[in-house]
Amino acid sequence: MIELDSVYGAFTLLSSDGNAWLYLLPGLLIGLVFGAMPGISITMAMAFALPATLYMDFLPAIIFLTAIYTGAGFGGSVPAVLMGIPGTSSAVATTFDGYPMARKGLHSEALGIALASSVIGCLASYAMLFVLIVPISGVVLKLGPLEMFAVAVWGMLLLGSLAGAHISRGILAGTFGVLLGTIGMNTAGFVRGTVGIPWLLDGVPQIPAMMGLLAASQLIGLINTTYLIEDESSRKISFAKILGGVRQCFRYPTIIFRGSLIGVIIGAIPGVGSSISNLLSYSETKRNAPDGDTFGEGNPKGVIAAEAANSSSEGGAMATMLALGIPGGGATAILLAAFAMHNIVGGPSFIAHNKDIVYAIMFSNFAQAILLFFVGLGFVYVAGYVVRVPLRFLIPSVLVVSTFGAYAIEGSSAGPITLWVFSVLGWGMVRYGYPVAAAVVGLLLGGLLEGNLLRTNQISGGDFIGYGLERPWALVIFALMIGSILLQIVSKRRRAKEAFLSTGSSS
Amino acid sequence: MSKTLTRRTILKVASGGLAASFAMPAILRAQGAYPDRPINIVVPFDTGGYNDRLARAFAPFLQEKLGQPLTIINRGGAGALLGHTFFLQQPDDGYTLLCTSAAPYLPLNILTQDAAFKLEDFYMVNLPSQDYTLMATSAGSDIQTVDDVISRLKADPGSLSVGLQPASADLVNFSILCAANEIDTNAVRVVTYDGGGPARNAVAGGVVDVGLVGGEGFLPLAEQIRPLMTFDTRKRDNWDGAIVTDVLGADADFVVGSQRGWGLHGSMQTSNPEVFQTLVSAIEAASKDPAAIEGLKNQQLATDWYGPEESNQMLARTAKVMEQYIDLLKGN
């Protein structure tokens, strides 16, 4: 599967144009800064940079854009950890444990863990891409609505984990989120719940709604606190602790590997991508961890799971784009546009005729991941100073920046309006003990769930079981899902028994 | 303390910069010879689609003719309704142009979405891109020709699943084909997709048995599909398979696909006739510029010059046919 001639060609290509490497650092920095701004998505960061690449050669242009992609993928995690605001929708699961860690004064460790898992996840995904690009592309297009529905259901299992003390409230919040996710015109052309507001035809704007639910509700709840971290002595930014977090990450190779695998596979499916993969990886890790109950209270494993998956989705999305010429999401659509600007058309013929370029892109991404580690270290060190800002300055500033971000992403006042409506909603949910995160997951998955269930109904003519039996991949996904739940029940029983035995013997 | 000040300063500068960039157009309202400030192009779709690519690729050439920089504004959403409304809300002073899929979206907005505008509010200078419906199946499918599709659907309308977009020209064309062959459209397993891309992926992957989607978008997937029928009176993009007149006769009824290109405010003809003329000539000159033709062709984008008269007629004709099928387009 690896062709040495092309690999050699790739090295020649990369070493021939030294200028190409000059764009690596600015690309990463632009990505980090834009990704860290709440509301600025990876796609927007890349779209801003796209016109500049017109004046570059093909290879530098692609290296520049993919560097932004890599940088922005991690940048979104920085505010997720420090303030509980996911900078991009792919960092939602990072907030679940990263933010509690930061509140406990473990912000340096959390950022170190996030950075290291992102870098390893990114490296792992491109390494997998190296061997998987051809088989992945063969499978991806064959995934039908039932398979996508199965993936969405798998994501919904996370609701059980997010529910907290009252499982019924978790399910209620999740259902509410799904209902919100179905607002607008559905895939068959029906319009629901828009109450006559034209911009709701495309559904509730997801990113402003998510920012409102997760972030503003948290910040409003903090109004009587003076600093993010109560304990003054913990409010230090320590390089040693960041590096400690990096080391901590290496203790959980299984979590990283699982996260990367989920990330590559989910990332490769067009229209799903990193915003779903981080949720899936988090929920799988929580289910399989012996200390699963402490997830959500600042367990580093949660951060590792989320970050490994969202950064490795980049590799999966690139596989689909390179092998099929199909953009899996906004970011790869921009990359394809950049290809087109240089008169290169992606797709099967591209990969067959330009293996050296494909490998060159992969190798430059290895370099990006490694460089991201060093640039990221500096970036999180500086960003960490946020914890020293008194909340009376921080809360209004963040709300203002979020409002700008919400405007920027929607291009109209629909963004800020959504942000504020959902902030109030989120605050109310927190106040009355409903898990906000469950509503966010429902909102993110609602459209996917509904659209694919509807298409499954259309395609099968109503005969779900008969159609399901013809779809081996859907059966595999459902089997994996059920297996994972059973495994959890078995291991929980075993642990309970062990705990019972040990307490029994000691007393 | 100095650290918090630094952060605040940074925030202030950042927000100030943002505010300034939003306020810019209002400040630059001074009048002079047209054009004396940058011109906006409204694209009522998100980045990366055909119109966005067309606008971005054509802008450098048009900019050269007009002597002012062009800025592209993406206003996607609600089937272009939001972008079209936004465009009409801008003054008709020639500082806002439109690049859109005039058909089918303008008629759809008007017929099915109760848009607050009429077709005449828009003036199409040129619609170079004339898309068409292509019926295709996956390259590995056992369906070889459009006759296979028709005979199977005739025998059992539920035997094939058909992927398409709701409220589209493709749906209208499929219904015409079914009606001509006495196939009950309601009994066919029609699978609806949210966009042309997902529908084409489903065709290429064999998820649906056949699909009817805009043909130009199929070009990158050419190796993974088998074209069955082009809904046009001539062969397009060298696709194999039948053309509509082979199947439905010489006077075949069908709807053309997306007609994309450049539009202005209809009211400009009377309110700002000189500016209007300047813009029409500039778009014509840029469309005929050999460098532009070459550049856009390489990106599989169209620059053919049909002119305002023909463009507006084509759009009106499409709108009329679509009106006949309003029930289908309104859908469920």
PDB file of C-alpha atoms in Angstrom, chain A residues 132-144 147 265 268-270 320 324 471 473 477, chain B residues 205 207:
ATOM      1  CA  LEU A 132      -5.718   3.324   5.279  1.00  0.00           C
ATOM      2  CA  ILE A 133      -6.357   5.918   2.599  1.00  0.00           C
ATOM      3  CA  VAL A 134      -7.337   3.419  -0.073  1.00  0.00           C
ATOM      4  CA  PRO A 135      -9.511   1.046   2.012  1.00  0.00           C
ATOM      5  CA  ILE A 136     -11.197   3.953   3.838  1.00  0.00           C
ATOM      6  CA  SER A 137     -12.194   5.604   0.603  1.00  0.00           C
ATOM      7  CA  GLY A 138     -13.732   2.348  -0.595  1.00  0.00           C
ATOM      8  CA  VAL A 139     -16.011   2.113   2.426  1.00  0.00           C
ATOM      9  CA  VAL A 140     -16.960   5.720   3.094  1.00  0.00           C
ATOM     10  CA  LEU A 141     -19.237   6.206   0.096  1.00  0.00           C
ATOM     11  CA  LYS A 142     -21.104   2.980   0.793  1.00  0.00           C
ATOM     12  CA  LEU A 143     -22.276   4.230   4.180  1.00  0.00           C
ATOM     13  CA  GLY A 144     -25.998   4.784   3.900  1.00  0.00           C
ATOM     14  CA  GLU A 147     -25.188   3.444   9.210  1.00  0.00           C
ATOM     15  CA  ILE A 265     -13.163   6.774  11.017  1.00  0.00           C
ATOM     16  CA  ALA A 268     -13.713  10.261   7.152  1.00  0.00           C
ATOM     17  CA  ILE A 269     -17.523  10.124   6.927  1.00  0.00           C
ATOM     18  CA  PRO A 270     -18.717  13.148   4.935  1.00  0.00           C
ATOM     19  CA  THR A 320     -11.982  11.299   2.052  1.00  0.00           C
ATOM     20  CA  LEU A 324     -12.655  10.827  -3.410  1.00  0.00           C
ATOM     21  CA  ARG A 471     -26.570  -3.503   5.471  1.00  0.00           C
ATOM     22  CA  TRP A 473     -21.860  -2.209   8.202  1.00  0.00           C
ATOM     23  CA  ILE A 477     -21.881  -0.656  14.239  1.00  0.00           C
TER      24      ILE A 477
ATOM     25  CA  GLY B 205     -21.656   4.656  -3.283  1.00  0.00           C
ATOM     26  CA  VAL B 207     -26.659   3.713  -1.390  1.00  0.00           C
TER      27      VAL B 207
END
